[in-house]
mmCIF file of C-alpha atoms and ligand atoms in Angstrom:
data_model
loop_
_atom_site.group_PDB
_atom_site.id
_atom_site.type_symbol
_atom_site.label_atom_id
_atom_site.label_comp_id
_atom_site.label_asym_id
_atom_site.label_seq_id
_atom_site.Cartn_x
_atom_site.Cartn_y
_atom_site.Cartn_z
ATOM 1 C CA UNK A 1 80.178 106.486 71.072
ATOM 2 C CA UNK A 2 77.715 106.631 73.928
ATOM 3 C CA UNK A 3 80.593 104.951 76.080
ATOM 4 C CA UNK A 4 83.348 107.450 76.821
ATOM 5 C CA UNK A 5 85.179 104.554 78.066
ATOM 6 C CA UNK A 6 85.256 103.448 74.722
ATOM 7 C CA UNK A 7 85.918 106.550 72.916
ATOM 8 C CA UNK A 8 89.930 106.834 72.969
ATOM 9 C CA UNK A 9 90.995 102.931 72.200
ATOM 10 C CA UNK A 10 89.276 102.846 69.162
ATOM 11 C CA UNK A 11 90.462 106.532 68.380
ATOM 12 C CA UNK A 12 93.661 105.517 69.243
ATOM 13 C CA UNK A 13 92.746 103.649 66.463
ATOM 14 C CA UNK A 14 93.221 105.851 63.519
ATOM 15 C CA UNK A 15 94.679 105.234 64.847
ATOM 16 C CA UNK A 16 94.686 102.635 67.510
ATOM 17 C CA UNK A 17 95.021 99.286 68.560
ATOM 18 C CA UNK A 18 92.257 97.873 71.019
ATOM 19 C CA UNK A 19 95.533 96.813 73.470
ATOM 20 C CA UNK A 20 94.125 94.533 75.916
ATOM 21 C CA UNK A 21 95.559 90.645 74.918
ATOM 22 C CA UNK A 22 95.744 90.529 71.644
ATOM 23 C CA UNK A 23 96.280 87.314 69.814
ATOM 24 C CA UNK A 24 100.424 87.292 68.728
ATOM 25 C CA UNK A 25 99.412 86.722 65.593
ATOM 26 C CA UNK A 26 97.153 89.773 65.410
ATOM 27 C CA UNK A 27 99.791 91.943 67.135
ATOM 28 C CA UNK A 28 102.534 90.591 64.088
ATOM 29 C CA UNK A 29 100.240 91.527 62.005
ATOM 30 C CA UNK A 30 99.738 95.076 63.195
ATOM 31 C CA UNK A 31 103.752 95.339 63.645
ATOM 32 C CA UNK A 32 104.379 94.814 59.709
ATOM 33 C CA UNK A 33 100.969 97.071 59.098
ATOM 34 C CA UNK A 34 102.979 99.959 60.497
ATOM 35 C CA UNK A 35 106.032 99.402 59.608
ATOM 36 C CA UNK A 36 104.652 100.471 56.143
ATOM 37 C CA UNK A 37 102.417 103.701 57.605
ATOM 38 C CA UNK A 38 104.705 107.052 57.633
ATOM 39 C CA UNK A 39 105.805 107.747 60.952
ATOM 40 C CA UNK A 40 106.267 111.161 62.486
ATOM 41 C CA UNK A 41 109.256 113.375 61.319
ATOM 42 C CA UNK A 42 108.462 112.791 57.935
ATOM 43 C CA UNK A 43 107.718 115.838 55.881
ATOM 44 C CA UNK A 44 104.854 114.110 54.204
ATOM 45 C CA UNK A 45 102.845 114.045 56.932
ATOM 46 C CA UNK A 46 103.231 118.301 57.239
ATOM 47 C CA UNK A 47 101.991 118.111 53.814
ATOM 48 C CA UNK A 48 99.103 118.703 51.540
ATOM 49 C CA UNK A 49 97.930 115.984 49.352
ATOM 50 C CA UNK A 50 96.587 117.144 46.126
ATOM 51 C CA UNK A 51 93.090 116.686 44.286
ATOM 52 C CA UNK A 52 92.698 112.591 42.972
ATOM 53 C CA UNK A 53 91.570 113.503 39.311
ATOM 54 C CA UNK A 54 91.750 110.517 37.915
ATOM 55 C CA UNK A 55 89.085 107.366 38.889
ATOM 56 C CA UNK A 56 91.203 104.519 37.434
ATOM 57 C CA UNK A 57 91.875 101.012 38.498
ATOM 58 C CA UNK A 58 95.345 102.657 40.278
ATOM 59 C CA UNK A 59 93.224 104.671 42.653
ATOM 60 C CA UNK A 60 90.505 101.749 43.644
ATOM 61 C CA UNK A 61 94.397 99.456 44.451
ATOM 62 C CA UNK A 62 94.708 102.336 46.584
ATOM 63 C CA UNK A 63 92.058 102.208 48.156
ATOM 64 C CA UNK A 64 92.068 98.776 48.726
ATOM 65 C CA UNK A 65 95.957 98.623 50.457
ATOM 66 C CA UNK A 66 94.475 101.367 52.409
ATOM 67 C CA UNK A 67 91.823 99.389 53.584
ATOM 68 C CA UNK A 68 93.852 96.556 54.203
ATOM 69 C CA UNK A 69 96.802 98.585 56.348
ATOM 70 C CA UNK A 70 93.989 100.071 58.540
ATOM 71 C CA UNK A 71 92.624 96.732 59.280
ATOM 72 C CA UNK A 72 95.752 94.784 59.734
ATOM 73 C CA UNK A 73 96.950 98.148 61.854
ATOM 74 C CA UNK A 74 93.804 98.007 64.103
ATOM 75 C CA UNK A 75 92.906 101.047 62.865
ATOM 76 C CA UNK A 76 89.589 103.088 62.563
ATOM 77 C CA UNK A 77 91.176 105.455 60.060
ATOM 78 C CA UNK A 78 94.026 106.528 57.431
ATOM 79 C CA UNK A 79 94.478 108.783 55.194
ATOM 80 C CA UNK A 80 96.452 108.773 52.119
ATOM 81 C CA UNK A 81 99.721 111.151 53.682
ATOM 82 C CA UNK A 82 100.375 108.686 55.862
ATOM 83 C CA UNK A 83 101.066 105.565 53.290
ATOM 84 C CA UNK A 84 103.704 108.470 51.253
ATOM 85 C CA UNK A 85 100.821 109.510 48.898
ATOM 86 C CA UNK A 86 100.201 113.024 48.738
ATOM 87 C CA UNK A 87 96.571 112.513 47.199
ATOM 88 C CA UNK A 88 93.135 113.684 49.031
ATOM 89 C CA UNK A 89 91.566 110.485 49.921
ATOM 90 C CA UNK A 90 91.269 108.704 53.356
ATOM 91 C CA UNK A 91 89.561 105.824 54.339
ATOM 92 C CA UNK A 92 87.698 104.869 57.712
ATOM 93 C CA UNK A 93 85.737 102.288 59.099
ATOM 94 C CA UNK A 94 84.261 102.621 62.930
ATOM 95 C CA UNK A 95 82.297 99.693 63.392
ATOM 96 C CA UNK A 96 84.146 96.436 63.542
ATOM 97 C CA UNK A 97 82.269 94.498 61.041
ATOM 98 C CA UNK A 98 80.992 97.624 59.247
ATOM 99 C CA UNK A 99 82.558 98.454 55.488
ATOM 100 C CA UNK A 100 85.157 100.263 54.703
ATOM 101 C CA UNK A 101 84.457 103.569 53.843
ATOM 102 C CA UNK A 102 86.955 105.862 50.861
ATOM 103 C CA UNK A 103 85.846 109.478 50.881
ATOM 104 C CA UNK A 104 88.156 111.415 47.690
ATOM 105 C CA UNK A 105 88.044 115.101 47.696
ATOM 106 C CA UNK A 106 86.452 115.230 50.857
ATOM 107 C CA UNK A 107 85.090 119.256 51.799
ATOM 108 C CA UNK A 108 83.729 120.028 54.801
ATOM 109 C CA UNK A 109 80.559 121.243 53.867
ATOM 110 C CA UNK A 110 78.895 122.192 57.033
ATOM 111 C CA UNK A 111 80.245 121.469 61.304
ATOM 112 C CA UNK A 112 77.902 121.800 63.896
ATOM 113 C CA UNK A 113 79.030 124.787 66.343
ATOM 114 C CA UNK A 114 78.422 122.243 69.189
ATOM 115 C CA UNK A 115 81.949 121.038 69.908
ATOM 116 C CA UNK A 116 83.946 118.632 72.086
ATOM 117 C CA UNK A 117 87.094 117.462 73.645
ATOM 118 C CA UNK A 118 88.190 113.746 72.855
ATOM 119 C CA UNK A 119 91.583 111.575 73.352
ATOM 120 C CA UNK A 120 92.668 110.567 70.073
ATOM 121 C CA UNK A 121 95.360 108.666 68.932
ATOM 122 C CA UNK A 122 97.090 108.240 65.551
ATOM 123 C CA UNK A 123 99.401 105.556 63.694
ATOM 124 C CA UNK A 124 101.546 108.181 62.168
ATOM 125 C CA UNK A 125 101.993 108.988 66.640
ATOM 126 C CA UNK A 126 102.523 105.251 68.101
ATOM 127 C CA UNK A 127 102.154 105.652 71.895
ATOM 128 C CA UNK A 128 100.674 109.376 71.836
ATOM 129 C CA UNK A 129 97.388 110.518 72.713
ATOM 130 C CA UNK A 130 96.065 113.754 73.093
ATOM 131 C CA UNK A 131 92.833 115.929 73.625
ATOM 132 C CA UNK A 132 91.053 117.368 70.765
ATOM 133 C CA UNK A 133 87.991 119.429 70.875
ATOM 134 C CA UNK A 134 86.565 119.354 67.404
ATOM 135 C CA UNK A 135 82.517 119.263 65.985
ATOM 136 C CA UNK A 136 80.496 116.903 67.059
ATOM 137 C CA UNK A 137 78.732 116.707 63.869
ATOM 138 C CA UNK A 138 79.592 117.498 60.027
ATOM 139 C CA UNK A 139 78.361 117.198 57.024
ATOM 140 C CA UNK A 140 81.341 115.845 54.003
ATOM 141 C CA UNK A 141 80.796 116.435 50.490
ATOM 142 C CA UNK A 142 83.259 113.761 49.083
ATOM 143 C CA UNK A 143 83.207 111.262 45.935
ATOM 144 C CA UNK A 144 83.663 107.834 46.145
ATOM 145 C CA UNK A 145 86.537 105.256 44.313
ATOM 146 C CA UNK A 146 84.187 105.338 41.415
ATOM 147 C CA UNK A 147 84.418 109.121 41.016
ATOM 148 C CA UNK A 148 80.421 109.664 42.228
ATOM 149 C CA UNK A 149 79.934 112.161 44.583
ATOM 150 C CA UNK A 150 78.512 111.078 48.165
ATOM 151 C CA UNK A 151 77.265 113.302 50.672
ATOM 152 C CA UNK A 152 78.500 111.806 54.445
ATOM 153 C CA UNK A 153 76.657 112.891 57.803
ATOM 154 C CA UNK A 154 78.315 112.328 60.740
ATOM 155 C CA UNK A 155 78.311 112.894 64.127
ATOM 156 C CA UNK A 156 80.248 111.634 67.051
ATOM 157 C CA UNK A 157 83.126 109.169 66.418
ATOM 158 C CA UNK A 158 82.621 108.923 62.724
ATOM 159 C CA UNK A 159 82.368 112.466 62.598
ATOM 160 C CA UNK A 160 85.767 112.921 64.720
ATOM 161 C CA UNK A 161 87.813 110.421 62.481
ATOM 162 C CA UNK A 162 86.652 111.676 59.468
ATOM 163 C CA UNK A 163 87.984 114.729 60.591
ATOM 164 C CA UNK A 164 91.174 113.586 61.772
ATOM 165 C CA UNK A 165 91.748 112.077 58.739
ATOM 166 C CA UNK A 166 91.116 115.189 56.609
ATOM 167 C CA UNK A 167 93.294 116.686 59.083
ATOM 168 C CA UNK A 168 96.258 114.818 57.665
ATOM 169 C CA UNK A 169 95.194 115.770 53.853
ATOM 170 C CA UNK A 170 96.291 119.469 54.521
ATOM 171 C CA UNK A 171 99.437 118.202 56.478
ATOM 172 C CA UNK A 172 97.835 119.055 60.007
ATOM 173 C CA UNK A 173 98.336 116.114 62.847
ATOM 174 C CA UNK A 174 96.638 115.803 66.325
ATOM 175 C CA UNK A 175 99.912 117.719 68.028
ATOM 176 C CA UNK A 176 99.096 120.621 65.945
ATOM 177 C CA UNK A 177 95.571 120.692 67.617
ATOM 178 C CA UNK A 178 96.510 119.312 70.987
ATOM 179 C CA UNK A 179 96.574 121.934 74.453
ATOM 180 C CA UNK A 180 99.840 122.983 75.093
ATOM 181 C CA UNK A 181 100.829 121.181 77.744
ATOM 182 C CA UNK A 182 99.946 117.933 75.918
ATOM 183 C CA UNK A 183 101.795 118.755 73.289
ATOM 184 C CA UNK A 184 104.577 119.163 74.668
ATOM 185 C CA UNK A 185 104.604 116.192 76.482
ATOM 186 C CA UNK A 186 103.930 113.974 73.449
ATOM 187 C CA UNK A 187 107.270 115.795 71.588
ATOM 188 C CA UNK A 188 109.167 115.090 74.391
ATOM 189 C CA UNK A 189 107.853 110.955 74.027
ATOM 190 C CA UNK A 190 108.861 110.918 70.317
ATOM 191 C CA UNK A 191 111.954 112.592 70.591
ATOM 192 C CA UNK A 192 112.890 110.108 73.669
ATOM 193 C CA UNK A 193 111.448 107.170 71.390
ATOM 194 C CA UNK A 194 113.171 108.445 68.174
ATOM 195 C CA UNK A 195 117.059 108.135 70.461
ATOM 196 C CA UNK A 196 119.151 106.256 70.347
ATOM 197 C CA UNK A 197 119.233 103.770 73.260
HETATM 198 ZN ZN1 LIG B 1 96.240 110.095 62.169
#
């Protein structure tokens, strides 16, 4: 987090694939993984997922396909708009080897007025990243798969894709948030991507 080097590939993460030489099989891998995340132009992504009542054995096979798409997609991040569900939970994971974590019903309970810019990247957005200045810290009140509430601080990059990811649970991407200019470059990429060749 220390390492703004670092900062966008992983964010690119939630988006984003670590690029340099991956194995083919890992890239393959990451190809089907997206194939099944919602791309941009669909209206589920504009959308806002609704409150998870129900802590059943449907939500916690959620959860784990989540997990699953976000590792095989090299991602740090997803929330549940972005696999077609219109249901307030996300999951994230920013360390490599770390867990992965499922935050339902996730408020934002208290951001830190200290804010700041950051590239980020998302797999809904395949080849777009943009600046966005958001909190550097935040405190989530959430509950977990097991319908327990948690309480989540974070700060820096955990703090950012958390936020992203909530982002996408009222139907808000990274355009929406992006400076203008940015913005429009990144339409112009998708609509260029989304022609026919
Ligand atoms: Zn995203």
């Amino acid at each position: 987090m220390a390492d703004a080097q670092h900062t966008d590939p992983e964010l690119e993460a939630d988006d984003g694939p670590q690029e340099p030489e991956l194995d083919p099989e890992v890239l393959e891998r990451r190809r089907r993984a997206l194939e099944q995340v919602v791309q941009f132009g669909d209206p589920v992504l504009k959308s806002k997922a609704m409150i998870v009542t129900e802590f059943d054995d449907a939500l916690r096979a959620e959860v784990a396909r989540m997990g699953e798409l976000m590792h095989d997609s090299l991602g740090i991040g997803l929330a549940a708009n972005q696999v077609g569900r219109l249901r307030r939970l996300l999951v994230y994971r920013v360390s490599e080897d770390g867990p992965v974590q499922a935050l339902v019903n996730p408020e934002i309970e208290w951001a830190s007025k200290d804010k700041e810019w950051s590239l980020e990247g998302c797999l809904s957005l395949p080849g777009v990243h943009v600046d966005v200045e958001r909190p550097i810290h935040v405190r989530v009140r959430a509950q977990d798969a097991g319908g327990d509430g948690v309480l989540v601080e974070a700060s820096g990059l955990e703090a950012r894709v958390i936020q992203h990811e909530m982002d996408h649970l009222d139907g808000v991407l990274i355009l929406d948030r992006a400076p203008r200019d940015q913005r429009r470059e990144a339409m112009r990429a998708l609509r260029e991507r989304d022609a026919p060749a």
